């Protein structure tokens, strides 16, 4: 007779995987129909890859978690729910040996007044936790100072789903990832954050700098492990071409891809004559990003 683990592994190969945000909304709605004294405050990341769980099963697990947390708040209260992405490196803070390159992270914080104990960190039943761990998830419980307990759940994302999720931005099959270290230099925090997330999901290590001066400082201290630099052209202070000249004095073999969101077509030929290894016009698609990275990293390997 097949075990729960065996049957679940079979389901994990199906394309019909679960949307965590949707499962959360349905579970919150279901609890709200019976527990009017419980309110939800949620911050759900707008776009998430699907996770390796059966849809109905995940919703039931989440509902059980909510009921469990609500029962600990005898006078009602607020459940705080947050979803985000976590790379393998970020997941290591909670999982000693993460098996997936990308995880969807769920935080559920209640307002209970129960005090945790060493034997039972949450001081309440955790019968749903084995259902999560058997299916490849990981559960951590963090007691808060004062009131409240936070349950942190990591749900693995398959390699195929990572490729589909990231590739969807560009509409084409993405190039393979890599293990190299990339330095991103840009004063736009949103672009840096998004690009970091994409590159980490593809297996790259990432360093960042918010200005040309900062980039030179980072490169001087870590040039032996930086394989490529993605450099924005228009930044306050030193512009990209000036930063590039300084980088070349530090290491003549440095690999640099120039980025720009401005119309630089008229200047592009002259800019590239400086010796840049490639050019990306912002906003760029993930397909174009990964293609440019692999071309530059491999052309003289």
PDB file of N, CA, C and O in Angstrom, residues 93-95 129 138-142 150-154:
ATOM      1  N   UNK A  93      18.762  30.073   6.624  1.00  0.00           N
ATOM      2  CA  UNK A  93      18.581  30.610   7.974  1.00  0.00           C
ATOM      3  C   UNK A  93      17.599  29.754   8.775  1.00  0.00           C
ATOM      4  O   UNK A  93      17.596  29.769   9.999  1.00  0.00           O
ATOM      5  N   UNK A  94      16.749  29.017   8.053  1.00  0.00           N
ATOM      6  CA  UNK A  94      15.727  28.199   8.696  1.00  0.00           C
ATOM      7  C   UNK A  94      15.890  26.711   8.390  1.00  0.00           C
ATOM      8  O   UNK A  94      15.479  25.865   9.185  1.00  0.00           O
ATOM      9  N   UNK A  95      16.463  26.392   7.230  1.00  0.00           N
ATOM     10  CA  UNK A  95      16.595  24.996   6.787  1.00  0.00           C
ATOM     11  C   UNK A  95      18.075  24.673   6.671  1.00  0.00           C
ATOM     12  O   UNK A  95      18.785  25.275   5.859  1.00  0.00           O
ATOM     13  N   UNK A 129       1.804  20.053  11.068  1.00  0.00           N
ATOM     14  CA  UNK A 129       3.181  20.232  10.641  1.00  0.00           C
ATOM     15  C   UNK A 129       3.737  19.015   9.888  1.00  0.00           C
ATOM     16  O   UNK A 129       4.425  19.182   8.885  1.00  0.00           O
ATOM     17  N   UNK A 138       9.028  23.068   5.140  1.00  0.00           N
ATOM     18  CA  UNK A 138       9.753  23.197   6.396  1.00  0.00           C
ATOM     19  C   UNK A 138       9.010  24.191   7.279  1.00  0.00           C
ATOM     20  O   UNK A 138       8.510  25.207   6.795  1.00  0.00           O
ATOM     21  N   UNK A 139       8.942  23.890   8.577  1.00  0.00           N
ATOM     22  CA  UNK A 139       8.193  24.726   9.519  1.00  0.00           C
ATOM     23  C   UNK A 139       9.101  25.147  10.666  1.00  0.00           C
ATOM     24  O   UNK A 139       9.812  24.324  11.249  1.00  0.00           O
ATOM     25  N   UNK A 140       9.108  26.439  10.957  1.00  0.00           N
ATOM     26  CA  UNK A 140       9.821  26.973  12.116  1.00  0.00           C
ATOM     27  C   UNK A 140       8.834  27.779  12.947  1.00  0.00           C
ATOM     28  O   UNK A 140       7.923  28.402  12.407  1.00  0.00           O
ATOM     29  N   UNK A 141       9.010  27.741  14.253  1.00  0.00           N
ATOM     30  CA  UNK A 141       8.138  28.501  15.146  1.00  0.00           C
ATOM     31  C   UNK A 141       8.990  29.467  15.943  1.00  0.00           C
ATOM     32  O   UNK A 141       9.961  29.081  16.587  1.00  0.00           O
ATOM     33  N   UNK A 142       8.629  30.744  15.873  1.00  0.00           N
ATOM     34  CA  UNK A 142       9.373  31.774  16.577  1.00  0.00           C
ATOM     35  C   UNK A 142       8.494  32.421  17.642  1.00  0.00           C
ATOM     36  O   UNK A 142       7.533  33.127  17.305  1.00  0.00           O
ATOM     37  N   UNK A 150       4.999  33.410  15.861  1.00  0.00           N
ATOM     38  CA  UNK A 150       5.094  33.439  14.408  1.00  0.00           C
ATOM     39  C   UNK A 150       5.486  32.063  13.894  1.00  0.00           C
ATOM     40  O   UNK A 150       6.491  31.499  14.322  1.00  0.00           O
ATOM     41  N   UNK A 151       4.669  31.533  12.998  1.00  0.00           N
ATOM     42  CA  UNK A 151       4.979  30.282  12.311  1.00  0.00           C
ATOM     43  C   UNK A 151       5.531  30.651  10.937  1.00  0.00           C
ATOM     44  O   UNK A 151       4.909  31.406  10.184  1.00  0.00           O
ATOM     45  N   UNK A 152       6.713  30.146  10.620  1.00  0.00           N
ATOM     46  CA  UNK A 152       7.362  30.433   9.338  1.00  0.00           C
ATOM     47  C   UNK A 152       7.434  29.141   8.537  1.00  0.00           C
ATOM     48  O   UNK A 152       8.011  28.148   8.992  1.00  0.00           O
ATOM     49  N   UNK A 153       6.854  29.161   7.366  1.00  0.00           N
ATOM     50  CA  UNK A 153       6.757  27.965   6.525  1.00  0.00           C
ATOM     51  C   UNK A 153       7.461  28.210   5.199  1.00  0.00           C
ATOM     52  O   UNK A 153       7.279  29.257   4.574  1.00  0.00           O
ATOM     53  N   UNK A 154       8.289  27.267   4.787  1.00  0.00           N
ATOM     54  CA  UNK A 154       8.940  27.323   3.480  1.00  0.00           C
ATOM     55  C   UNK A 154       8.402  26.182   2.616  1.00  0.00           C
ATOM     56  O   UNK A 154       8.469  25.017   3.012  1.00  0.00           O
TER      57      UNK A 154
END
